[in-house]
mmCIF file of C-alpha atoms in Angstrom:
data_model
loop_
_atom_site.group_PDB
_atom_site.id
_atom_site.type_symbol
_atom_site.label_atom_id
_atom_site.label_comp_id
_atom_site.label_asym_id
_atom_site.label_seq_id
_atom_site.Cartn_x
_atom_site.Cartn_y
_atom_site.Cartn_z
ATOM 1 C CA MET Y 674 79.229 68.407 0.083
ATOM 2 C CA SER Y 675 76.356 70.147 -2.428
ATOM 3 C CA ASP Y 676 74.389 67.831 0.372
ATOM 4 C CA ILE Y 677 74.842 69.851 2.886
ATOM 5 C CA PHE Y 678 75.207 73.244 0.983
ATOM 6 C CA GLY Y 679 72.154 72.648 0.175
ATOM 7 C CA MET Y 680 70.710 72.904 3.746
ATOM 8 C CA VAL Y 681 72.645 76.365 4.389
ATOM 9 C CA GLY Y 682 74.049 78.691 1.136
ATOM 10 C CA ILE Y 683 77.752 79.501 1.211
ATOM 11 C CA GLU Y 684 77.003 82.893 1.733
ATOM 12 C CA THR Y 685 75.281 81.940 5.074
ATOM 13 C CA ILE Y 686 78.211 80.182 6.123
ATOM 14 C CA GLU Y 687 80.309 82.553 5.863
ATOM 15 C CA LYS Y 688 78.014 85.246 7.478
ATOM 16 C CA LEU Y 689 78.408 82.754 10.463
ATOM 17 C CA ALA Y 690 81.887 82.740 10.309
ATOM 18 C CA ASP Y 691 82.166 86.047 10.633
ATOM 19 C CA ILE Y 692 79.522 86.496 13.483
ATOM 20 C CA ILE Y 693 82.120 83.908 15.260
ATOM 21 C CA ASN Y 694 84.890 85.783 14.918
ATOM 22 C CA LYS Y 695 83.775 89.207 15.993
ATOM 23 C CA LYS Y 696 82.326 87.592 18.947
ATOM 24 C CA GLU Y 697 85.125 84.726 19.746
ATOM 25 C CA LEU Y 698 82.773 82.459 20.241
ATOM 26 C CA SER Y 699 84.395 78.677 19.759
ATOM 27 C CA GLU Y 700 82.272 77.322 17.518
ATOM 28 C CA LEU Y 701 78.695 77.026 15.913
ATOM 29 C CA THR Y 702 76.896 73.673 14.823
ATOM 30 C CA ILE Y 703 73.857 73.284 12.807
ATOM 31 C CA ALA Y 704 72.474 69.867 12.546
ATOM 32 C CA ASP Y 705 69.506 68.534 9.678
ATOM 33 C CA GLY Y 706 68.734 64.498 10.400
ATOM 34 C CA ASP Y 707 71.881 62.931 9.715
ATOM 35 C CA LYS Y 708 73.729 66.157 7.886
ATOM 36 C CA THR Y 709 75.861 68.823 10.450
ATOM 37 C CA ILE Y 710 77.546 72.020 9.918
ATOM 38 C CA THR Y 711 80.068 72.859 12.299
ATOM 39 C CA ILE Y 712 82.155 75.918 11.978
ATOM 40 C CA LYS Y 713 85.178 76.156 14.752
ATOM 41 C CA GLY Y 714 86.401 79.343 16.057
ATOM 42 C CA LYS Y 715 89.424 80.529 17.886
ATOM 43 C CA LYS Y 716 88.198 80.428 21.120
ATOM 44 C CA ALA Y 717 87.252 77.352 23.495
ATOM 45 C CA ALA Y 718 83.440 77.426 24.689
ATOM 46 C CA PRO Y 719 80.913 75.055 26.781
ATOM 47 C CA VAL Y 720 78.689 72.968 24.642
ATOM 48 C CA PHE Y 721 75.185 73.083 24.850
ATOM 49 C CA ALA Y 722 72.447 70.112 24.191
ATOM 50 C CA ALA Y 723 70.501 70.446 21.223
ATOM 51 C CA PRO Y 724 67.423 68.673 19.874
ATOM 52 C CA ALA Y 725 68.512 66.522 16.869
ATOM 53 C CA ALA Y 726 66.664 68.936 14.153
ATOM 54 C CA ALA Y 727 69.175 71.849 15.022
ATOM 55 C CA ALA Y 728 71.685 72.683 17.005
ATOM 56 C CA VAL Y 729 73.708 76.094 17.996
ATOM 57 C CA SER Y 730 76.602 76.308 20.439
ATOM 58 C CA ALA Y 731 77.277 79.839 21.778
ATOM 59 C CA GLN Y 732 79.546 81.312 24.372
ATOM 60 C CA THR Y 733 78.715 84.610 25.440
ATOM 61 C CA SER Y 734 81.744 87.485 24.937
ATOM 62 C CA ALA Y 735 80.080 90.632 25.460
ATOM 63 C CA PRO Y 736 81.784 93.861 25.364
ATOM 64 C CA SER Y 737 81.460 96.711 27.230
ATOM 65 C CA ALA Y 738 82.319 99.209 24.818
ATOM 66 C CA VAL Y 739 79.456 101.679 24.041
ATOM 67 C CA GLU Y 740 81.145 103.285 20.706
ATOM 68 C CA THR Y 741 80.122 99.349 19.185
ATOM 69 C CA LEU Y 742 76.698 101.214 19.276
ATOM 70 C CA SER Y 743 74.742 102.133 16.480
ATOM 71 C CA PRO Y 744 73.907 106.011 15.580
ATOM 72 C CA SER Y 745 70.327 104.914 16.904
ATOM 73 C CA GLU Y 746 71.170 103.136 20.371
ATOM 74 C CA ALA Y 747 73.563 105.998 21.214
ATOM 75 C CA SER Y 748 71.498 108.219 22.944
ATOM 76 C CA THR Y 749 69.834 105.125 24.842
ATOM 77 C CA ALA Y 750 73.755 104.512 25.796
ATOM 78 C CA ALA Y 751 74.637 107.515 26.864
ATOM 79 C CA GLU Y 752 71.977 107.594 29.780
ATOM 80 C CA ILE Y 753 73.682 104.486 30.493
ATOM 81 C CA SER Y 754 76.862 103.526 33.130
ATOM 82 C CA GLY Y 755 78.048 100.305 33.651
ATOM 83 C CA LYS Y 756 78.984 97.228 31.586
ATOM 84 C CA LEU Y 757 76.624 96.565 28.758
ATOM 85 C CA VAL Y 758 75.725 92.860 27.948
ATOM 86 C CA LYS Y 759 74.073 92.356 24.737
ATOM 87 C CA SER Y 760 72.805 89.634 22.546
ATOM 88 C CA PRO Y 761 75.106 87.433 20.907
ATOM 89 C CA ILE Y 762 72.638 85.846 18.671
ATOM 90 C CA VAL Y 763 69.357 86.304 17.080
ATOM 91 C CA GLY Y 764 66.385 85.089 18.693
ATOM 92 C CA THR Y 765 64.358 85.978 21.817
ATOM 93 C CA PHE Y 766 65.071 86.883 25.286
ATOM 94 C CA TYR Y 767 63.545 85.130 28.623
ATOM 95 C CA ALA Y 768 63.923 86.526 32.044
ATOM 96 C CA ALA Y 769 63.710 83.087 33.260
ATOM 97 C CA PRO Y 770 63.596 79.673 32.573
ATOM 98 C CA SER Y 771 59.906 78.477 31.851
ATOM 99 C CA PRO Y 772 56.971 81.116 32.389
ATOM 100 C CA ASP Y 773 56.097 79.463 35.995
ATOM 101 C CA LYS Y 774 59.866 80.168 37.291
ATOM 102 C CA PRO Y 775 60.994 82.987 38.572
ATOM 103 C CA PRO Y 776 63.634 85.444 36.271
ATOM 104 C CA PHE Y 777 67.310 84.520 36.707
ATOM 105 C CA VAL Y 778 67.766 88.069 37.823
ATOM 106 C CA ARG Y 779 66.039 90.977 38.403
ATOM 107 C CA VAL Y 780 67.404 94.776 38.606
ATOM 108 C CA GLY Y 781 69.430 94.755 41.893
ATOM 109 C CA ASP Y 782 70.411 91.460 42.076
ATOM 110 C CA GLU Y 783 74.088 90.261 42.781
ATOM 111 C CA VAL Y 784 75.208 88.916 39.768
ATOM 112 C CA LYS Y 785 78.610 87.289 39.356
ATOM 113 C CA LYS Y 786 81.250 86.181 36.545
ATOM 114 C CA GLY Y 787 79.427 82.774 34.895
ATOM 115 C CA ASP Y 788 75.826 82.998 36.306
ATOM 116 C CA VAL Y 789 73.129 82.376 33.733
ATOM 117 C CA ILE Y 790 71.182 85.693 33.093
ATOM 118 C CA MET Y 791 69.047 85.561 30.601
ATOM 119 C CA ILE Y 792 68.598 82.746 27.925
ATOM 120 C CA ILE Y 793 68.002 83.238 23.997
ATOM 121 C CA GLU Y 794 66.075 80.971 22.148
ATOM 122 C CA SER Y 795 67.359 80.728 18.426
ATOM 123 C CA MET Y 796 66.462 77.968 15.790
ATOM 124 C CA LYS Y 797 64.257 76.606 18.727
ATOM 125 C CA LEU Y 798 66.987 75.786 20.849
ATOM 126 C CA MET Y 799 67.487 77.380 24.543
ATOM 127 C CA ASN Y 800 71.109 79.523 25.054
ATOM 128 C CA GLU Y 801 71.789 79.471 28.539
ATOM 129 C CA ILE Y 802 73.678 83.082 28.413
ATOM 130 C CA GLN Y 803 75.885 83.638 31.087
ATOM 131 C CA SER Y 804 77.059 87.052 32.474
ATOM 132 C CA ASP Y 805 80.353 88.210 31.967
ATOM 133 C CA TYR Y 806 81.009 90.346 34.880
ATOM 134 C CA ASP Y 807 80.641 90.386 38.233
ATOM 135 C CA GLY Y 808 78.570 93.283 39.728
ATOM 136 C CA ILE Y 809 74.982 94.985 40.350
ATOM 137 C CA VAL Y 810 72.308 94.267 37.783
ATOM 138 C CA ASP Y 811 71.331 98.227 36.785
ATOM 139 C CA LYS Y 812 68.809 98.107 34.118
ATOM 140 C CA ILE Y 813 67.575 95.534 31.541
ATOM 141 C CA LEU Y 814 67.131 96.701 28.438
ATOM 142 C CA VAL Y 815 64.272 94.476 26.676
ATOM 143 C CA SER Y 816 61.022 92.827 27.311
ATOM 144 C CA ASP Y 817 60.751 88.684 28.202
ATOM 145 C CA GLY Y 818 59.586 87.443 25.280
ATOM 146 C CA GLN Y 819 60.880 90.054 23.012
ATOM 147 C CA ALA Y 820 62.722 89.285 20.033
ATOM 148 C CA VAL Y 821 66.698 90.307 20.209
ATOM 149 C CA GLU Y 822 69.172 91.413 17.266
ATOM 150 C CA TYR Y 823 72.611 89.980 17.069
ATOM 151 C CA ASP Y 824 74.657 92.438 19.596
ATOM 152 C CA GLN Y 825 71.615 94.443 21.024
ATOM 153 C CA PRO Y 826 72.179 95.945 24.395
ATOM 154 C CA ILE Y 827 69.865 93.496 27.075
ATOM 155 C CA MET Y 828 71.262 94.717 29.835
ATOM 156 C CA VAL Y 829 73.481 97.031 32.182
ATOM 157 C CA ILE Y 830 75.925 95.857 35.001
ATOM 158 C CA LYS Y 831 77.667 97.843 37.663
#
């Protein structure tokens, strides 16, 4: 037990559990060699394949309420009408599956609930983020390769 907590501190585990509850994720798994920590939430979600060094499983849960934005984001949100897609994790935003491939979506593209609309790289794992909404991509608020924070608005779907 102390070996696994040497890998990740109890405070980090508690913060991860808070994120899982707040975003209604099903589980988060961190693996290092033969040591693994899995924190399970209440909601079932698909599990993504992960490299042996590190693993994170996440399903998007992007609330559309503008009221959840910080004051600095509220001025930007005042100009936004539509459903906000937020980053479910801290990482790097990628618009396409690889540099030589076209982006998953562009402004004006129609998306359906469940369509992959971006990748967020976190802990060397590429997490495909699916749309929670049907609609048209109205705005993409970040650029390809940009670092994103947890709960940061990424896209607007009308």
